[in-house]
XYZ file of C-alpha atoms in Angstrom:
608
model
C 38.301 -15.566 -23.466
C 39.292 -16.267 -19.927
C 42.966 -15.774 -20.823
C 42.152 -12.523 -22.810
C 40.201 -11.165 -19.921
C 43.113 -12.019 -17.506
C 45.674 -10.427 -19.673
C 43.622 -7.274 -20.137
C 42.960 -6.579 -16.507
C 44.623 -6.544 -13.291
C 43.203 -6.876 -9.750
C 43.766 -3.896 -7.593
C 46.243 -4.331 -4.784
C 44.731 -3.328 -1.329
C 47.640 -4.047 0.784
C 51.172 -5.835 0.555
C 52.810 -7.646 3.648
C 56.306 -9.075 4.015
C 56.294 -12.844 4.616
C 57.732 -13.323 8.061
C 57.962 -17.084 8.291
C 56.894 -20.382 6.490
C 55.319 -23.550 8.062
C 57.566 -26.656 7.933
C 56.036 -27.882 4.699
C 56.061 -24.336 3.238
C 52.285 -24.551 2.577
C 51.522 -21.819 5.009
C 52.982 -18.475 5.709
C 53.107 -15.737 8.585
C 52.514 -12.084 7.808
C 52.694 -9.244 10.393
C 49.402 -7.194 10.306
C 49.786 -5.193 13.428
C 50.520 -1.934 11.918
C 47.781 -2.518 9.171
C 45.229 -3.199 11.940
C 46.423 -0.364 14.173
C 46.158 2.154 11.129
C 43.303 3.189 9.093
C 42.046 1.695 5.927
C 38.994 1.031 3.906
C 39.293 -2.681 3.812
C 38.781 -3.530 7.606
C 37.302 -0.084 8.567
C 35.246 2.696 7.088
C 34.802 3.234 3.292
C 35.243 6.861 2.113
C 31.539 7.100 1.708
C 30.848 6.204 5.311
C 33.523 8.704 6.459
C 31.638 11.420 4.467
C 28.193 10.307 5.871
C 29.487 10.159 9.585
C 31.397 13.472 9.005
C 34.759 11.733 10.263
C 38.194 12.756 9.212
C 41.831 11.555 10.141
C 42.469 8.762 12.554
C 43.693 9.845 16.110
C 46.413 7.046 16.579
C 46.964 7.955 20.246
C 43.304 7.323 20.969
C 42.952 4.014 18.977
C 43.747 0.539 19.773
C 43.270 -3.260 19.007
C 40.837 -4.990 21.522
C 41.520 -8.436 20.408
C 41.816 -10.846 17.417
C 40.155 -14.210 17.765
C 40.360 -17.184 15.262
C 37.673 -19.677 14.605
C 37.728 -22.677 12.054
C 36.436 -20.518 9.069
C 36.793 -16.931 10.194
C 38.970 -14.487 12.030
C 37.502 -11.637 14.012
C 39.314 -8.417 14.554
C 38.005 -5.942 17.319
C 39.430 -2.383 17.450
C 38.515 0.931 18.869
C 39.150 3.734 16.467
C 38.873 7.534 17.248
C 38.624 10.005 14.338
C 38.562 13.632 14.069
C 34.926 14.781 13.669
C 34.586 17.330 10.742
C 32.124 20.126 11.281
C 28.696 20.208 9.609
C 28.506 21.962 6.258
C 27.055 25.355 6.300
C 23.242 25.622 5.667
C 23.641 28.719 3.540
C 26.444 29.482 0.914
C 29.095 31.747 2.135
C 28.267 31.192 5.801
C 30.704 29.236 8.306
C 30.166 25.620 8.866
C 27.880 24.667 11.722
C 28.021 22.041 14.339
C 30.977 21.096 16.722
C 34.019 19.274 15.521
C 35.789 17.293 18.139
C 36.247 13.495 17.994
C 34.119 10.377 17.264
C 35.099 6.962 18.697
C 33.908 3.683 17.451
C 34.202 0.059 18.438
C 34.451 -1.799 15.124
C 34.494 -5.453 14.303
C 35.985 -6.856 11.096
C 35.708 -10.379 9.758
C 37.768 -12.318 7.599
C 35.973 -15.423 6.403
C 37.154 -18.310 4.349
C 35.048 -19.161 1.235
C 33.858 -22.844 0.493
C 36.358 -24.864 -1.359
C 33.822 -25.822 -4.009
C 31.454 -22.950 -4.870
C 27.664 -23.714 -4.760
C 25.807 -24.147 -8.109
C 24.362 -20.613 -8.698
C 20.737 -19.744 -9.533
C 20.323 -16.746 -11.665
C 18.040 -13.823 -11.138
C 14.624 -13.193 -12.360
C 12.935 -9.789 -11.794
C 9.509 -11.422 -11.469
C 10.801 -13.490 -8.317
C 13.176 -11.213 -6.933
C 16.018 -12.080 -4.451
C 18.992 -10.198 -3.233
C 21.853 -10.682 -5.757
C 25.601 -10.755 -6.390
C 27.038 -9.770 -9.897
C 29.751 -10.425 -12.299
C 30.380 -9.388 -16.040
C 30.287 -12.110 -18.536
C 32.326 -11.858 -21.753
C 30.819 -15.112 -23.218
C 27.088 -14.838 -22.627
C 26.567 -12.332 -25.474
C 28.715 -13.029 -28.502
C 28.518 -9.394 -29.788
C 29.071 -7.833 -26.337
C 29.163 -8.117 -22.671
C 26.436 -9.105 -20.226
C 26.081 -8.410 -16.576
C 24.876 -11.555 -14.755
C 23.138 -11.559 -11.462
C 23.125 -14.536 -9.168
C 20.614 -14.858 -6.210
C 21.756 -15.196 -2.672
C 20.454 -18.312 -0.945
C 21.676 -20.941 1.398
C 23.209 -24.225 0.160
C 20.305 -26.727 0.719
C 21.015 -30.259 -0.747
C 19.591 -33.772 0.011
C 21.688 -36.109 1.882
C 23.463 -38.552 -0.641
C 21.139 -41.504 0.655
C 18.061 -39.490 0.115
C 18.658 -38.182 -3.349
C 16.340 -40.751 -5.084
C 13.482 -40.104 -2.454
C 13.939 -36.301 -3.365
C 13.567 -37.014 -7.096
C 10.468 -39.144 -6.316
C 8.902 -36.057 -4.519
C 9.258 -37.290 -0.876
C 10.139 -34.690 1.707
C 13.693 -35.304 2.955
C 16.132 -33.478 5.482
C 18.865 -31.440 3.953
C 22.655 -32.402 4.515
C 23.059 -29.061 6.531
C 19.846 -27.349 7.752
C 19.634 -23.630 8.215
C 19.819 -22.916 12.089
C 19.463 -19.771 13.861
C 20.617 -19.672 17.591
C 18.935 -17.202 20.069
C 21.597 -14.893 21.528
C 21.858 -15.986 25.276
C 21.582 -12.274 26.212
C 18.131 -12.274 24.954
C 15.291 -11.645 27.718
C 13.909 -15.063 28.270
C 10.232 -14.289 27.845
C 11.010 -13.363 24.291
C 13.093 -16.454 23.310
C 10.136 -18.752 22.285
C 8.566 -15.985 19.996
C 11.883 -15.308 18.241
C 12.310 -19.185 17.611
C 8.695 -19.482 16.470
C 9.465 -16.796 14.048
C 12.122 -18.897 12.352
C 10.368 -22.174 12.615
C 7.380 -20.614 10.737
C 9.363 -20.776 7.456
C 9.475 -24.545 7.589
C 6.328 -24.791 5.544
C 7.800 -22.817 2.918
C 10.722 -25.120 2.619
C 8.692 -28.185 2.453
C 7.186 -26.792 -0.887
C 10.916 -26.897 -2.070
C 11.225 -30.444 -0.949
C 12.813 -30.305 2.485
C 11.505 -30.912 6.104
C 13.186 -29.559 9.103
C 15.263 -27.345 6.739
C 15.252 -24.229 8.982
C 15.307 -24.286 12.867
C 15.369 -21.790 15.750
C 17.453 -23.115 18.666
C 18.707 -21.925 22.035
C 22.416 -21.077 22.012
C 24.259 -23.787 24.106
C 25.428 -22.754 27.453
C 29.038 -22.611 28.425
C 28.490 -25.908 30.342
C 27.036 -27.585 27.183
C 29.574 -26.457 24.756
C 32.515 -24.339 25.872
C 33.701 -23.696 22.197
C 30.453 -22.214 20.927
C 30.634 -18.511 20.163
C 28.439 -15.900 18.578
C 31.486 -14.719 16.738
C 32.113 -18.144 14.964
C 31.041 -17.721 11.359
C 29.613 -21.331 11.486
C 26.797 -20.191 13.512
C 23.944 -17.841 12.556
C 21.929 -16.118 15.367
C 19.302 -13.667 16.310
C 21.206 -11.044 18.346
C 19.522 -8.992 21.159
C 20.586 -5.303 20.993
C 19.737 -3.363 24.177
C 19.505 -0.058 22.079
C 16.811 2.830 21.721
C 16.870 2.215 17.908
C 13.284 1.176 16.994
C 14.246 -1.284 14.325
C 15.540 -4.721 13.394
C 17.604 -5.833 10.518
C 18.564 -9.036 8.789
C 21.963 -8.878 6.888
C 23.871 -12.056 5.668
C 27.475 -12.942 4.421
C 27.468 -14.566 1.100
C 30.128 -16.125 -1.270
C 30.496 -13.705 -4.230
C 31.344 -16.423 -6.664
C 27.990 -18.153 -6.221
C 25.625 -16.225 -4.070
C 25.590 -18.848 -1.306
C 24.807 -17.513 2.033
C 27.275 -18.564 4.646
C 26.226 -16.735 7.801
C 23.672 -14.434 9.118
C 23.313 -12.237 12.385
C 19.925 -10.872 12.660
C 19.709 -7.765 15.023
C 16.738 -7.123 16.926
C 16.864 -3.789 18.760
C 14.971 -3.651 22.153
C 13.113 -0.525 21.248
C 11.420 -1.980 18.305
C 8.828 -3.039 20.884
C 7.801 0.635 21.092
C 7.528 0.814 17.293
C 5.420 -2.327 17.283
C 3.195 -0.942 20.047
C 2.469 2.224 18.008
C 1.758 0.424 14.810
C -0.413 -2.255 16.289
C -2.398 0.296 18.500
C -3.130 2.587 15.471
C -3.830 -0.179 13.081
C -5.566 -2.790 14.876
C -7.184 -1.257 17.980
C -10.392 -0.994 16.512
C -10.535 -4.885 16.087
C -8.466 -5.908 19.071
C -9.292 -4.677 22.509
C -5.916 -5.788 23.777
C -4.363 -2.976 21.810
C -5.976 -0.318 23.622
C -3.491 0.465 26.128
C -0.116 2.019 26.623
C 1.660 -1.437 27.786
C 0.687 -4.536 25.827
C 0.442 -7.946 27.527
C 3.568 -10.090 27.034
C 1.528 -12.612 24.838
C 0.460 -9.883 22.306
C 4.002 -8.333 22.281
C 5.490 -11.745 21.918
C 3.402 -12.352 18.869
C 4.394 -9.017 17.464
C 8.134 -10.038 18.092
C 7.493 -13.275 16.240
C 6.179 -11.384 13.220
C 9.396 -9.312 13.215
C 11.573 -12.397 13.664
C 9.804 -14.000 10.480
C 10.374 -10.930 8.424
C 13.819 -10.504 9.183
C 14.579 -14.129 8.632
C 13.026 -13.842 5.248
C 15.681 -11.290 4.467
C 18.388 -13.541 5.512
C 17.046 -16.181 3.252
C 17.689 -13.858 0.381
C 14.170 -12.330 0.036
C 13.818 -8.524 -0.451
C 10.678 -6.621 0.357
C 7.667 -7.404 -1.967
C 5.836 -4.056 -1.377
C 3.323 -5.041 -4.171
C 2.172 -8.295 -2.533
C -0.891 -7.067 -0.867
C -2.352 -5.299 -3.896
C -3.586 -8.772 -5.024
C -6.164 -8.695 -2.276
C -9.616 -7.138 -2.896
C -10.333 -4.591 -0.244
C -13.563 -5.925 0.808
C -11.978 -9.231 1.511
C -9.979 -7.576 4.260
C -13.222 -7.160 6.092
C -14.612 -10.829 5.211
C -13.722 -12.595 8.575
C -13.783 -16.116 7.149
C -11.734 -15.137 4.153
C -9.082 -13.059 5.764
C -8.434 -15.444 8.580
C -7.977 -18.306 6.257
C -5.892 -16.373 3.731
C -4.179 -13.532 5.541
C -4.476 -9.923 4.555
C -1.183 -9.984 2.241
C 0.247 -12.862 0.484
C 3.839 -12.077 1.681
C 5.470 -11.384 5.217
C 8.009 -9.699 3.279
C 5.516 -6.878 2.313
C 5.339 -3.567 4.637
C 1.778 -4.465 4.995
C 2.064 -4.639 8.732
C -1.569 -5.157 10.151
C -4.993 -5.265 8.647
C -6.069 -1.712 9.176
C -9.005 -1.980 6.960
C -11.046 -4.242 9.232
C -13.856 -2.460 10.913
C -14.760 -2.929 14.675
C -18.118 -4.610 13.560
C -16.190 -7.202 11.445
C -15.022 -9.077 14.648
C -11.767 -10.150 13.074
C -9.258 -11.866 15.251
C -5.579 -11.594 15.581
C -5.369 -14.386 12.749
C -6.873 -11.957 10.319
C -4.810 -9.083 11.489
C -1.362 -10.231 11.735
C 0.996 -10.832 8.757
C 2.222 -14.428 8.220
C 4.114 -16.625 5.841
C 1.924 -16.573 2.875
C 1.577 -17.780 -0.758
C 4.197 -15.537 -2.316
C 6.747 -16.610 0.355
C 6.157 -20.238 -0.267
C 6.417 -19.833 -4.039
C 9.607 -17.762 -3.813
C 11.296 -20.349 -1.599
C 10.233 -22.929 -3.839
C 11.699 -21.028 -6.857
C 14.920 -20.250 -5.164
C 15.779 -23.400 -3.094
C 14.186 -26.398 -5.076
C 17.243 -28.205 -6.502
C 16.968 -29.198 -10.103
C 18.922 -32.345 -11.195
C 19.839 -33.517 -14.598
C 19.916 -30.339 -16.446
C 22.528 -27.948 -18.038
C 22.597 -24.434 -16.834
C 20.620 -23.306 -19.899
C 18.082 -25.954 -19.428
C 17.681 -25.067 -15.708
C 17.145 -21.326 -16.831
C 14.368 -22.399 -19.079
C 12.745 -24.555 -16.348
C 12.768 -21.704 -13.862
C 11.164 -19.596 -16.528
C 8.456 -21.982 -17.276
C 7.801 -22.034 -13.549
C 7.369 -18.254 -13.376
C 5.400 -17.813 -16.519
C 2.797 -20.586 -15.544
C 2.050 -18.637 -12.183
C 2.229 -15.123 -13.632
C -1.554 -14.665 -14.053
C -1.783 -15.331 -10.122
C -1.443 -11.918 -8.548
C -0.770 -13.425 -5.151
C 2.471 -14.928 -6.680
C 3.617 -11.612 -8.091
C 6.587 -9.649 -7.176
C 6.293 -5.921 -7.786
C 9.262 -3.461 -7.487
C 8.594 -0.284 -5.786
C 9.341 2.706 -7.940
C 7.256 5.670 -6.606
C 4.796 5.516 -9.494
C 3.088 2.279 -9.353
C 0.170 2.501 -6.831
C 0.154 -1.206 -6.346
C 3.715 -1.208 -4.863
C 3.935 1.093 -1.874
C 5.084 0.892 1.801
C 2.196 0.185 4.328
C -0.248 -0.229 1.343
C -3.293 -2.760 1.628
C -5.669 -4.078 -0.909
C -6.354 -3.502 -4.514
C -7.693 -0.037 -4.284
C -5.926 2.711 -2.480
C -9.061 4.991 -2.210
C -11.358 2.524 -0.912
C -8.944 1.254 1.783
C -8.260 4.889 2.623
C -11.925 5.523 3.346
C -11.920 2.361 5.609
C -8.770 3.335 7.556
C -9.737 7.054 7.977
C -13.045 5.820 9.434
C -10.983 3.913 12.035
C -8.678 6.639 12.770
C -11.590 8.945 13.467
C -12.839 6.183 15.865
C -9.414 6.102 17.601
C -8.438 9.855 18.126
C -11.207 10.647 20.828
C -10.248 7.542 22.823
C -6.505 8.000 22.797
C -6.202 9.806 26.111
C -8.270 7.252 27.925
C -6.108 4.536 26.619
C -2.861 6.137 27.262
C -3.769 7.674 30.794
C -0.878 6.481 32.904
C -1.136 7.770 36.323
C 1.879 9.872 37.260
C 3.413 9.811 33.798
C 3.597 12.971 31.494
C 2.111 12.986 27.938
C 4.983 11.469 26.180
C 3.159 8.229 25.151
C 0.171 10.476 23.948
C 2.522 12.572 21.959
C 4.366 9.501 20.364
C 1.042 7.808 19.494
C -0.682 10.789 18.124
C 2.165 11.914 16.019
C 2.337 8.191 14.750
C -1.292 8.382 13.904
C -0.894 11.640 12.038
C 2.114 9.866 10.167
C -0.096 7.014 9.170
C -2.858 9.330 7.903
C -0.216 11.120 5.851
C 1.120 7.765 4.553
C -2.473 6.590 3.405
C -2.850 9.902 1.633
C 0.305 9.318 -0.204
C -0.936 6.023 -1.245
C -3.703 7.763 -3.141
C -1.562 10.571 -4.586
C 0.569 8.012 -6.446
C -2.463 6.961 -8.549
C -2.390 10.250 -10.296
C 0.048 10.048 -12.912
C 0.659 6.434 -12.031
C 2.020 3.560 -14.131
C 1.700 -0.112 -13.521
C 4.974 -2.066 -14.209
C 4.763 -5.733 -14.746
C 8.144 -7.170 -15.574
C 7.933 -9.769 -18.465
C 10.059 -12.045 -20.580
C 9.672 -11.809 -24.556
C 7.724 -15.137 -24.433
C 4.903 -13.507 -22.398
C 2.142 -11.540 -23.890
C 0.893 -8.028 -23.079
C 2.638 -4.747 -22.103
C 5.173 -4.200 -19.218
C 3.882 -0.672 -18.725
C 0.282 0.295 -18.397
C -1.174 3.759 -17.450
C -3.460 3.725 -14.425
C -6.893 3.909 -15.788
C -8.463 7.401 -16.107
C -11.378 6.630 -13.733
C -9.075 5.373 -11.103
C -7.164 8.589 -11.270
C -10.346 10.612 -10.960
C -11.316 8.754 -7.902
C -7.871 9.515 -6.489
C -8.410 13.361 -7.015
C -12.008 13.170 -5.570
C -10.485 11.386 -2.379
C -7.867 14.092 -1.846
C -10.538 16.755 -2.208
C -12.685 15.109 0.363
C -10.160 13.749 2.940
C -7.310 16.186 2.653
C -8.020 19.685 0.833
C -11.316 19.742 2.905
C -9.376 20.143 6.035
C -9.772 16.982 8.277
C -10.743 18.864 11.342
C -11.228 15.380 13.048
C -7.457 15.121 13.488
C -7.317 18.691 15.228
C -8.491 17.386 18.580
C -8.107 20.101 20.929
C -8.122 18.114 24.123
C -4.996 16.223 22.753
C -3.159 19.238 21.074
C -3.456 21.287 24.233
C -1.322 18.651 26.148
C 1.306 17.889 23.531
C 1.776 20.712 21.029
C 2.146 24.340 20.902
C -0.149 26.194 18.693
C 2.862 27.275 16.534
C 2.739 23.991 14.932
C 0.289 23.236 12.021
C 1.207 19.801 10.493
C -2.141 19.690 8.419
C -1.433 22.898 6.502
C 2.022 21.490 5.914
C 0.733 18.206 4.694
C -1.678 20.134 2.431
C 1.157 22.132 0.960
C 3.151 18.995 0.432
C 0.648 16.978 -1.319
C -0.432 20.081 -3.612
C 3.368 20.431 -4.411
C 3.589 16.839 -5.288
C 0.558 16.894 -7.421
C 2.124 19.892 -9.363
C 5.680 18.393 -9.462
C 7.312 18.310 -12.853
C 7.701 14.618 -12.931
C 3.789 13.914 -12.224
C 2.717 16.456 -14.637
C 5.231 15.163 -17.329
C 3.796 11.564 -16.821
C 0.268 12.857 -17.253
C 1.344 14.507 -20.461
C 3.163 11.709 -21.946
C 0.353 9.288 -21.115
C -2.156 11.602 -22.956
C 0.333 11.665 -26.005
C 0.460 7.806 -25.769
C -3.096 7.010 -25.204
C -5.358 10.002 -25.550
C -8.643 8.257 -25.283
C -8.024 6.767 -22.003
C -5.643 9.135 -20.422
C -6.365 11.320 -17.346
C -5.477 14.843 -18.798
C -3.938 17.712 -16.900
C -7.067 19.875 -17.353
C -9.409 17.094 -16.436
C -10.932 18.384 -13.142
C -10.150 22.133 -13.737
C -13.708 23.114 -12.976
C -14.160 21.008 -9.828
C -10.746 21.814 -8.521
C -11.399 25.543 -8.589
C -14.735 25.071 -6.956
C -13.003 23.217 -4.096
C -9.876 25.181 -3.803
C -11.348 27.373 -1.102
C -10.893 24.502 1.475
C -7.193 25.106 1.011
C -5.974 27.712 3.638
C -4.865 30.599 1.451
C -1.948 31.591 3.634
C -0.402 28.152 2.951
C -1.036 28.169 -0.826
C 2.477 27.812 -2.568
C 3.231 30.140 -5.431
C 3.256 27.301 -7.902
C -0.426 26.758 -7.364
């Protein structure tokens, strides 16, 4: 089959170079790449899709140049400056001239050529129920009557030292041959370094479940005096890189071997302005419980702990873990207010969830930061065990069966469940907390009502304008909008639980009728009865012109979403499949008509 596939396919030629010289033993050759690097191509520079997105056209050769080329033991780094003609933005209306300026766009680009391992790592194959990032190939042998697309998870190569193999097999904790080390960029402000390192080290307990101690470490980058050869550009070293940027974000990409999924290197980027995003989130979600969050500038210790959380989350991505947006749905909402329980177990089983902070907790619950912050949880520990624990003495097929048994034996535990976000499963949503969106929504709106009248006092910085108040208030309204969206997803919602054929029960289940009715009642009470508590005149007079009306716009959006073709189709199809238990299109016709007077008539869409 291998020969047949080779004979029937040919790899694309990306570029061809004349050989200019050979090494003395003819095992090495020299090619001239200067023109290739000086020019434009989609191997080292922008792919066509990025050019379209960035609206860039032809290369301006007279404004482009090579900065430098540096070689390291397993990688070569090529840094260039490229200037492209900027294409005008498309016209907003057919027949009109394009809008926006043309001109030029200049970029500094870095391209890496990385040597793959001589011997590929043993792969581990993807399972929807314990998701990882993947690399794929098409197998012509796996299905004797067709072809099969195979996905391998991306993960670091962790193996016991040869002398510790028998200890590992006996269940003793051992150190790996090569631990996962993240160095902290020397340019990082010193006061944040300990928190970034702790965010890395927090993952050690997860790897202990996989059989390894000291498997992952955060370290200071060596100084020039300590090691003159060390460089952030050396692909043998992974790092958390500080970016002095106004982008309010952080990201954790990695480089992996496409033959096996082995992660070879990672540079986590944390942008300086992510601190502003963290301030806004924590103030809005945790201020009712944490007095330290009730001001414009957080103390360094609080901000440091927030940075630690971001560090842990991004490290999780570079270990191969995607977002598990459904993790928090395993937690009963009332447990989020139980001080002893939530401080012992956390408000979500996964730091890879977008659960952020415990916004359900009420001021009277007296819950500390331990019960407000995300942490490495049950799901994270389980997923690392599944992905990283070596299995010895089994064939590829036997290992697949063993991994399947691991998953099926734990499937009934919702805290160990991975849920894919698809926009129709109300358990798997961004920023979602608890097992009931409506109950959680009631608590969070109660907290938001408590926060709004106090915002001006918290953000009253002498001599400053109202930008902070504007930012936080707008973020608060966005949070409210997000919580309303969580509830909307219940209507016409479908639970999806990926299973294999050896597991009982359905994969797809319609959200219960009573739960959908509760969602509609919530929307009538908290949205379509206009939430005047958000219209704080004292705040709006300082930050917003009366021309703006975000609440009416939100009511429009939600009404349009409820009446969208996709949602109505799901409701109709669900009634056809299970008429006795379905939430019907005409279910709340009478009550909806009675309450429709709460919706501003001037904003009613024609589809209503």
